[in-house]
Amino acid sequence: MQDLPLWLRKRVSAAYIPGCEFFLSLHVLANPDHHTSRIGWARETLHALPAGLARDLRRFDALSNHFLNVLDFLSPWEETYHHSVEAGLERVQAMSPEEFAEAMMGPICHRRQLQAWMRGHTDEAFEQLKPEHRELIRRPLAAKRDFLDFCYAYLPFFQAEERRIEPWLIRAVHEAAERLAADPVSFLSRVHPRLHVHERFLQFHKAKTYQFAYEELTHIYLIVSTFAAPHLLLGVYADRITVGLHVDVPGTAEKAAIPADFIAKMKVFSDPTRAAILKSLLGHPYCVQQLAALHGISEPAVVKHIKLLADAGFVWSERRGRYVFYRAMPSRLEQLAVDLHEFIDMPDAGLPAAPSSTERRK
């Protein structure tokens, strides 16, 4: 491109979308160990949540792919979403059953396939969905009503934090505009370690590599957020993309640490039998006694391995009569590539503080 800085000045802008920050805060609350820069806020808020709201948080985290897919429906070029969280929730309220299912699950299938499932025409692909997703497809309007009730119940907890962080987010929008005007190539290159600015295209390294030629884009939106790190958030539309721009808030910094969920995932592969069980569950659902026979180990040993797999988020379960069947989720394994990238990106982490002699005796 002959004048890349000029192109970027015209077509890159920053925005604060309250609804996006709202759903990202839910993502962090449901997965606090992965977001070490926000773990203090997450622990305080989780402690303050009523028990019923905490249960709903876990329920909708599992249903909605950790609250991330709904971000795709809050288009930054529609300025109504710049005004309030309520504007984002009104967008959810206006969704068709198919749109709401996609906002929860993501575009896992063609819209026509989803509509067929909603009419009751199920198939093998439908049976392989997680139980909560099958229930969502059967009763999307009830699920949407429950989801909105949950969001409005959580809203006051978010608004307490929003009052504190909004000035920093608005400031970040204006500072981004100034830096884009001064040196857009340098600024965009520093947005995230896995975003690379080339002469003719942008490149993003996630579970797979995404590449966007400038000539195919009409705009790039940087969505400021205090909850984005360590993710490289990327939204892809017909001729536009959105990219998360993390904003540090004074007073919220935590000592860098290796995320606990990353350690749990790596621990899965430290035992060859556990890895073999995971491989078996990728191809077919099994119950405990079937896995014990298949791998030549005791049922209590299988239960221990399954617990670690479930804690790492690699398997889901479903009761059929008096048996519980387990199945692995390929998408979670594919996410390991991103986990490794984020591990490489993170700052040097100190070791956990050694327990005192009194704590050791306990």
Short mmCIF file of C-alpha atoms in Angstrom, two decimals:
data_model
loop_
_atom_site.label_atom_id
_atom_site.label_comp_id
_atom_site.label_asym_id
_atom_site.label_seq_id
_atom_site.Cartn_x
_atom_site.Cartn_y
_atom_site.Cartn_z
CA MET A 1 0.00 0.00 0.00
CA GLN A 2 1.42 3.37 -1.04
CA ASP A 3 0.30 5.31 2.04
CA LEU A 4 -0.59 2.92 4.85
CA PRO A 5 -0.54 5.61 7.59
CA LEU A 6 -3.09 7.70 5.67
CA TRP A 7 -5.34 4.65 5.14
CA LEU A 8 -5.21 3.79 8.85
CA ARG A 9 -5.97 7.37 9.93
CA LYS A 10 -9.12 7.35 7.82
CA ARG A 11 -10.37 3.87 8.68
CA VAL A 12 -9.35 3.04 12.26
CA SER A 13 -11.25 4.42 15.23
CA ALA A 14 -11.75 3.59 18.90
CA ALA A 15 -15.05 3.27 20.74
CA TYR A 16 -16.44 2.40 24.15
CA ILE A 17 -19.46 0.07 23.97
CA PRO A 18 -20.98 -0.30 27.47
CA GLY A 19 -22.81 -3.50 26.49
CA CYS A 20 -19.54 -5.11 25.39
CA GLU A 21 -17.89 -4.19 28.69
CA PHE A 22 -20.93 -5.60 30.52
CA PHE A 23 -20.70 -9.01 28.81
CA LEU A 24 -16.91 -9.09 29.11
CA SER A 25 -17.27 -8.48 32.86
CA LEU A 26 -19.53 -11.55 33.01
CA HIS A 27 -16.90 -13.50 31.08
CA VAL A 28 -14.26 -12.55 33.66
CA LEU A 29 -16.56 -13.32 36.59
CA ALA A 30 -17.23 -16.80 35.23
CA ASN A 31 -13.54 -17.43 34.48
CA PRO A 32 -11.63 -15.36 37.06
CA ASP A 33 -8.48 -17.50 37.21
CA HIS A 34 -7.75 -16.78 33.55
CA HIS A 35 -7.84 -12.99 33.99
CA THR A 36 -5.17 -12.27 36.55
CA SER A 37 -5.31 -8.48 36.02
CA ARG A 38 -8.98 -8.51 37.12
CA ILE A 39 -8.98 -11.32 39.67
CA GLY A 40 -9.30 -8.98 42.67
CA TRP A 41 -12.48 -7.38 41.33
CA ALA A 42 -13.84 -10.78 40.31
CA ARG A 43 -13.36 -12.29 43.76
CA GLU A 44 -15.01 -9.33 45.50
CA THR A 45 -17.96 -9.35 43.13
CA LEU A 46 -18.47 -13.11 43.29
CA HIS A 47 -18.50 -12.85 47.08
CA ALA A 48 -21.22 -10.17 46.85
CA LEU A 49 -23.46 -12.02 44.37
CA PRO A 50 -26.55 -13.76 45.83
CA ALA A 51 -26.36 -17.55 45.58
CA GLY A 52 -29.08 -17.72 42.92
CA LEU A 53 -27.33 -15.16 40.73
CA ALA A 54 -24.03 -17.05 41.08
CA ARG A 55 -25.75 -20.26 39.94
CA ASP A 56 -27.24 -18.46 36.96
CA LEU A 57 -23.79 -17.07 36.12
CA ARG A 58 -22.43 -20.63 35.81
CA ARG A 59 -25.48 -21.73 33.85
CA PHE A 60 -25.31 -18.96 31.26
CA ASP A 61 -21.52 -19.13 31.04
CA ALA A 62 -21.90 -22.74 29.84
CA LEU A 63 -24.80 -21.85 27.56
CA SER A 64 -23.23 -18.80 25.92
CA ASN A 65 -19.61 -19.76 25.17
CA HIS A 66 -18.49 -17.67 28.15
CA PHE A 67 -20.61 -14.64 27.09
CA LEU A 68 -18.32 -13.87 24.11
CA ASN A 69 -20.49 -14.60 21.06
CA VAL A 70 -23.13 -12.04 22.03
CA LEU A 71 -20.52 -9.30 21.48
CA ASP A 72 -20.83 -9.85 17.73
CA PHE A 73 -24.36 -8.45 17.81
CA LEU A 74 -23.42 -5.08 19.37
CA SER A 75 -22.15 -3.41 16.21
CA PRO A 76 -19.89 -0.44 17.01
CA TRP A 77 -20.96 1.43 13.88
CA GLU A 78 -24.51 1.61 15.30
CA GLU A 79 -24.08 4.43 17.78
CA THR A 80 -27.11 3.49 19.85
CA TYR A 81 -24.89 0.86 21.52
CA HIS A 82 -22.42 3.54 22.62
CA HIS A 83 -24.91 4.97 25.10
CA SER A 84 -25.74 2.34 27.71
CA VAL A 85 -25.80 -1.32 28.72
CA GLU A 86 -29.58 -1.17 28.47
CA ALA A 87 -29.28 -0.46 24.74
CA GLY A 88 -27.33 -3.70 24.37
CA LEU A 89 -29.90 -5.64 26.38
CA GLU A 90 -32.68 -4.18 24.22
CA ARG A 91 -30.83 -5.61 21.21
CA VAL A 92 -30.94 -9.03 22.87
CA GLN A 93 -34.66 -8.57 23.55
CA ALA A 94 -35.27 -7.84 19.86
CA MET A 95 -33.44 -10.95 18.62
CA SER A 96 -35.30 -13.62 16.71
CA PRO A 97 -35.10 -17.16 18.16
CA GLU A 98 -32.41 -18.03 15.60
CA GLU A 99 -30.39 -14.90 16.38
CA PHE A 100 -30.56 -15.55 20.11
CA ALA A 101 -29.41 -19.16 19.68
CA GLU A 102 -26.46 -17.92 17.60
CA ALA A 103 -25.69 -15.22 20.19
CA MET A 104 -25.40 -17.97 22.78
CA MET A 105 -23.74 -20.80 20.85
CA GLY A 106 -21.97 -18.98 18.03
CA PRO A 107 -22.30 -19.78 14.32
CA ILE A 108 -21.80 -23.53 14.79
CA CYS A 109 -24.09 -24.42 11.90
CA HIS A 110 -25.93 -22.91 8.95
CA ARG A 111 -29.00 -20.83 9.82
CA ARG A 112 -31.24 -23.22 7.85
CA GLN A 113 -29.96 -26.17 9.91
CA LEU A 114 -30.71 -24.27 13.11
CA GLN A 115 -34.22 -23.47 11.90
CA ALA A 116 -34.81 -27.15 11.07
CA TRP A 117 -33.74 -28.15 14.58
CA MET A 118 -36.11 -25.56 16.04
CA ARG A 119 -38.94 -27.13 14.04
CA GLY A 120 -38.13 -30.48 15.63
CA HIS A 121 -36.19 -32.08 12.74
CA THR A 122 -33.25 -33.40 14.77
CA ASP A 123 -30.34 -35.48 13.47
CA GLU A 124 -27.01 -36.93 14.60
CA ALA A 125 -25.38 -33.48 14.63
CA PHE A 126 -28.11 -32.24 16.98
CA GLU A 127 -27.55 -35.17 19.35
CA GLN A 128 -23.84 -34.29 19.56
CA LEU A 129 -24.62 -30.81 20.91
CA LYS A 130 -24.22 -30.16 24.62
CA PRO A 131 -27.47 -30.85 26.55
CA GLU A 132 -27.92 -27.17 27.44
CA HIS A 133 -27.65 -26.22 23.76
CA ARG A 134 -30.25 -28.80 22.77
CA GLU A 135 -32.58 -27.37 25.41
CA LEU A 136 -31.87 -23.83 24.15
CA ILE A 137 -32.87 -24.84 20.62
CA ARG A 138 -36.06 -26.50 21.86
CA ARG A 139 -37.10 -23.53 24.02
CA PRO A 140 -35.28 -20.38 22.76
CA LEU A 141 -37.85 -17.84 23.92
CA ALA A 142 -37.87 -19.17 27.48
CA ALA A 143 -34.05 -19.19 27.47
CA LYS A 144 -33.96 -15.59 26.23
CA ARG A 145 -36.39 -14.49 28.95
CA ASP A 146 -34.30 -16.20 31.65
CA PHE A 147 -31.09 -14.72 30.22
CA LEU A 148 -32.46 -11.18 30.24
CA ASP A 149 -33.78 -11.60 33.80
CA PHE A 150 -30.28 -12.69 34.82
CA CYS A 151 -28.62 -9.75 33.02
CA TYR A 152 -30.90 -7.15 34.62
CA ALA A 153 -30.37 -8.72 38.06
CA TYR A 154 -26.58 -8.48 37.58
CA LEU A 155 -26.67 -4.96 36.08
CA PRO A 156 -26.41 -3.04 39.44
CA PHE A 157 -23.22 -4.98 40.31
CA PHE A 158 -21.71 -3.99 36.95
CA GLN A 159 -22.85 -0.36 37.23
CA ALA A 160 -20.98 0.00 40.53
CA GLU A 161 -17.76 -0.90 38.69
CA GLU A 162 -18.70 1.04 35.55
CA ARG A 163 -18.84 4.30 37.51
CA ARG A 164 -15.21 3.73 38.45
CA ILE A 165 -13.84 2.59 35.10
CA GLU A 166 -15.84 4.64 32.60
CA PRO A 167 -13.65 7.79 32.88
CA TRP A 168 -10.57 5.72 32.05
CA LEU A 169 -12.32 4.10 29.10
CA ILE A 170 -13.48 7.45 27.68
CA ARG A 171 -9.98 8.82 28.20
CA ALA A 172 -8.57 5.79 26.34
CA VAL A 173 -10.86 6.49 23.36
CA HIS A 174 -9.55 10.06 23.07
CA GLU A 175 -5.92 9.02 23.57
CA ALA A 176 -6.30 6.36 20.89
CA ALA A 177 -7.61 8.99 18.46
CA GLU A 178 -4.58 11.20 19.20
CA ARG A 179 -2.09 8.36 18.74
CA LEU A 180 -3.76 7.18 15.55
CA ALA A 181 -3.45 10.70 14.17
CA ALA A 182 0.22 10.94 15.15
CA ASP A 183 1.56 7.48 14.24
CA PRO A 184 -1.17 4.95 13.33
CA VAL A 185 1.17 2.11 12.30
CA SER A 186 3.13 2.20 15.56
CA PHE A 187 -0.01 2.51 17.70
CA LEU A 188 -1.89 -0.31 15.99
CA SER A 189 1.19 -2.54 16.24
CA ARG A 190 1.11 -2.17 20.03
CA VAL A 191 -2.57 -3.03 20.48
CA HIS A 192 -1.75 -6.71 21.09
CA PRO A 193 1.38 -8.91 20.76
CA ARG A 194 -0.43 -11.22 18.33
CA LEU A 195 -1.67 -8.46 16.02
CA HIS A 196 0.86 -7.76 13.27
CA VAL A 197 0.64 -4.79 10.92
CA HIS A 198 2.04 -5.55 7.47
CA GLU A 199 2.28 -3.34 4.42
CA ARG A 200 -0.71 -4.92 2.66
CA PHE A 201 -2.61 -6.74 5.39
CA LEU A 202 -3.28 -7.22 9.09
CA GLN A 203 -2.52 -10.59 10.69
CA PHE A 204 -4.00 -12.03 13.89
CA HIS A 205 -2.72 -15.18 15.60
CA LYS A 206 -5.47 -16.98 17.50
CA ALA A 207 -6.39 -20.69 17.39
CA LYS A 208 -5.72 -20.16 13.69
CA THR A 209 -4.15 -17.27 11.80
CA TYR A 210 -6.48 -14.62 10.37
CA GLN A 211 -5.33 -12.28 7.62
CA PHE A 212 -7.21 -9.24 6.30
CA ALA A 213 -6.11 -7.28 3.23
CA TYR A 214 -6.65 -3.55 3.69
CA GLU A 215 -8.36 -3.31 0.31
CA GLU A 216 -11.09 -5.66 1.62
CA LEU A 217 -11.84 -3.57 4.72
CA THR A 218 -13.87 -0.39 5.06
CA HIS A 219 -13.19 0.12 8.78
CA ILE A 220 -11.37 -1.22 11.84
CA TYR A 221 -12.91 -0.54 15.26
CA LEU A 222 -10.86 -0.71 18.44
CA ILE A 223 -13.20 -1.57 21.34
CA VAL A 224 -11.69 -0.32 24.60
CA SER A 225 -12.13 -2.60 27.63
CA THR A 226 -10.73 -3.12 31.10
CA PHE A 227 -11.69 -6.81 30.91
CA ALA A 228 -10.15 -7.81 27.56
CA ALA A 229 -6.70 -9.04 28.68
CA PRO A 230 -5.21 -11.49 28.00
CA HIS A 231 -7.46 -12.19 25.01
CA LEU A 232 -6.98 -11.00 21.45
CA LEU A 233 -10.64 -10.17 20.81
CA LEU A 234 -11.48 -10.18 17.11
CA GLY A 235 -14.91 -9.63 15.56
CA VAL A 236 -15.26 -10.36 11.85
CA TYR A 237 -18.01 -8.83 9.70
CA ALA A 238 -18.49 -8.54 5.95
CA ASP A 239 -16.07 -5.67 5.36
CA ARG A 240 -15.21 -4.56 8.91
CA ILE A 241 -13.42 -5.96 11.92
CA THR A 242 -13.40 -5.14 15.62
CA VAL A 243 -10.37 -5.58 17.87
CA GLY A 244 -10.25 -5.41 21.66
CA LEU A 245 -8.00 -2.70 23.12
CA HIS A 246 -7.17 -3.43 26.75
CA VAL A 247 -7.16 -0.47 29.14
CA ASP A 248 -5.32 -0.67 32.45
CA VAL A 249 -7.11 0.99 35.37
CA PRO A 250 -4.94 2.45 38.14
CA GLY A 251 -5.37 0.61 41.41
CA THR A 252 -6.48 -2.70 39.87
CA ALA A 253 -3.09 -4.15 38.98
CA GLU A 254 -2.29 -7.56 40.43
CA LYS A 255 1.06 -9.30 40.60
CA ALA A 256 1.56 -11.29 37.39
CA ALA A 257 0.76 -14.97 37.91
CA ILE A 258 0.31 -18.06 35.78
CA PRO A 259 -3.48 -18.49 35.33
CA ALA A 260 -4.77 -21.43 37.38
CA ASP A 261 -6.97 -22.66 34.53
CA PHE A 262 -3.89 -22.90 32.28
CA ILE A 263 -2.16 -25.10 34.85
CA ALA A 264 -5.27 -27.30 35.07
CA LYS A 265 -5.34 -27.76 31.29
CA MET A 266 -1.67 -28.66 31.11
CA LYS A 267 -2.09 -31.13 33.98
CA VAL A 268 -4.54 -33.11 31.84
CA PHE A 269 -1.70 -34.20 29.56
CA SER A 270 0.70 -35.17 32.34
CA ASP A 271 -0.83 -38.67 32.56
CA PRO A 272 -0.93 -40.94 29.47
CA THR A 273 -4.04 -42.82 30.64
CA ARG A 274 -5.93 -39.56 31.17
CA ALA A 275 -4.88 -38.33 27.73
CA ALA A 276 -6.05 -41.67 26.25
CA ILE A 277 -9.43 -41.31 27.96
CA LEU A 278 -9.77 -37.80 26.53
CA LYS A 279 -8.95 -39.13 23.07
CA SER A 280 -11.62 -41.83 23.43
CA LEU A 281 -14.23 -39.25 24.42
CA LEU A 282 -13.54 -37.22 21.28
CA GLY A 283 -14.94 -40.02 19.14
CA HIS A 284 -17.85 -41.32 21.20
CA PRO A 285 -19.67 -40.76 24.52
CA TYR A 286 -18.83 -43.29 27.24
CA CYS A 287 -19.89 -43.92 30.82
CA VAL A 288 -17.42 -44.68 33.63
CA GLN A 289 -17.72 -48.46 33.52
CA GLN A 290 -17.23 -48.49 29.73
CA LEU A 291 -14.09 -46.35 30.03
CA ALA A 292 -12.76 -48.62 32.79
CA ALA A 293 -13.14 -51.68 30.55
CA LEU A 294 -11.79 -49.87 27.49
CA HIS A 295 -8.60 -48.67 29.23
CA GLY A 296 -8.09 -51.53 31.69
CA ILE A 297 -8.27 -49.45 34.88
CA SER A 298 -10.61 -49.33 37.87
CA GLU A 299 -13.80 -47.27 37.88
CA PRO A 300 -12.56 -45.06 40.78
CA ALA A 301 -9.46 -44.27 38.71
CA VAL A 302 -11.67 -43.29 35.76
CA VAL A 303 -13.73 -41.02 38.04
CA LYS A 304 -10.56 -39.19 39.14
CA HIS A 305 -9.43 -38.70 35.55
CA ILE A 306 -12.89 -37.50 34.47
CA LYS A 307 -12.95 -34.94 37.29
CA LEU A 308 -9.68 -33.43 36.08
CA LEU A 309 -10.95 -33.39 32.49
CA ALA A 310 -14.17 -31.71 33.56
CA ASP A 311 -12.36 -29.17 35.77
CA ALA A 312 -10.21 -28.25 32.76
CA GLY A 313 -13.37 -27.75 30.68
CA PHE A 314 -12.62 -30.53 28.18
CA VAL A 315 -15.70 -32.75 28.71
CA TRP A 316 -19.41 -32.44 29.32
CA SER A 317 -21.76 -35.00 30.83
CA GLU A 318 -25.33 -36.14 30.29
CA ARG A 319 -27.44 -38.59 32.28
CA ARG A 320 -29.19 -41.37 30.37
CA GLY A 321 -31.25 -43.44 32.79
CA ARG A 322 -28.96 -44.51 35.63
CA TYR A 323 -25.77 -43.90 33.62
CA VAL A 324 -23.86 -40.65 33.12
CA PHE A 325 -22.16 -40.38 29.73
CA TYR A 326 -19.20 -38.11 29.02
CA ARG A 327 -18.08 -36.53 25.77
CA ALA A 328 -15.08 -34.37 24.91
CA MET A 329 -15.37 -30.97 23.23
CA PRO A 330 -12.99 -30.56 20.26
CA SER A 331 -13.45 -26.78 20.38
CA ARG A 332 -11.90 -26.67 23.87
CA LEU A 333 -8.86 -28.59 22.65
CA GLU A 334 -8.50 -26.28 19.68
CA GLN A 335 -8.48 -23.40 22.17
CA LEU A 336 -5.20 -24.75 23.60
CA ALA A 337 -3.34 -22.97 20.81
CA VAL A 338 -4.71 -19.68 22.11
CA ASP A 339 -3.89 -20.62 25.71
CA LEU A 340 -0.27 -21.24 24.72
CA HIS A 341 -0.08 -17.92 22.86
CA GLU A 342 -1.45 -16.10 25.92
CA PHE A 343 1.07 -17.88 28.15
CA ILE A 344 3.88 -16.65 25.89
CA ASP A 345 2.44 -13.12 25.80
CA MET A 346 2.02 -12.67 29.55
CA PRO A 347 4.59 -10.75 31.62
CA ASP A 348 7.05 -12.61 33.81
CA ALA A 349 5.21 -14.13 36.73
CA GLY A 350 6.56 -14.50 40.22
CA LEU A 351 6.24 -17.73 42.14
CA PRO A 352 3.38 -17.93 44.66
CA ALA A 353 4.42 -16.78 48.10
CA ALA A 354 5.61 -19.63 50.32
CA PRO A 355 3.12 -20.44 53.10
CA SER A 356 4.11 -19.52 56.63
CA SER A 357 5.15 -22.19 59.09
CA THR A 358 1.74 -21.87 60.77
CA GLU A 359 -0.06 -22.40 57.44
CA ARG A 360 2.14 -25.41 56.68
CA ARG A 361 1.22 -27.01 59.99
CA LYS A 362 -2.47 -26.62 59.15
#
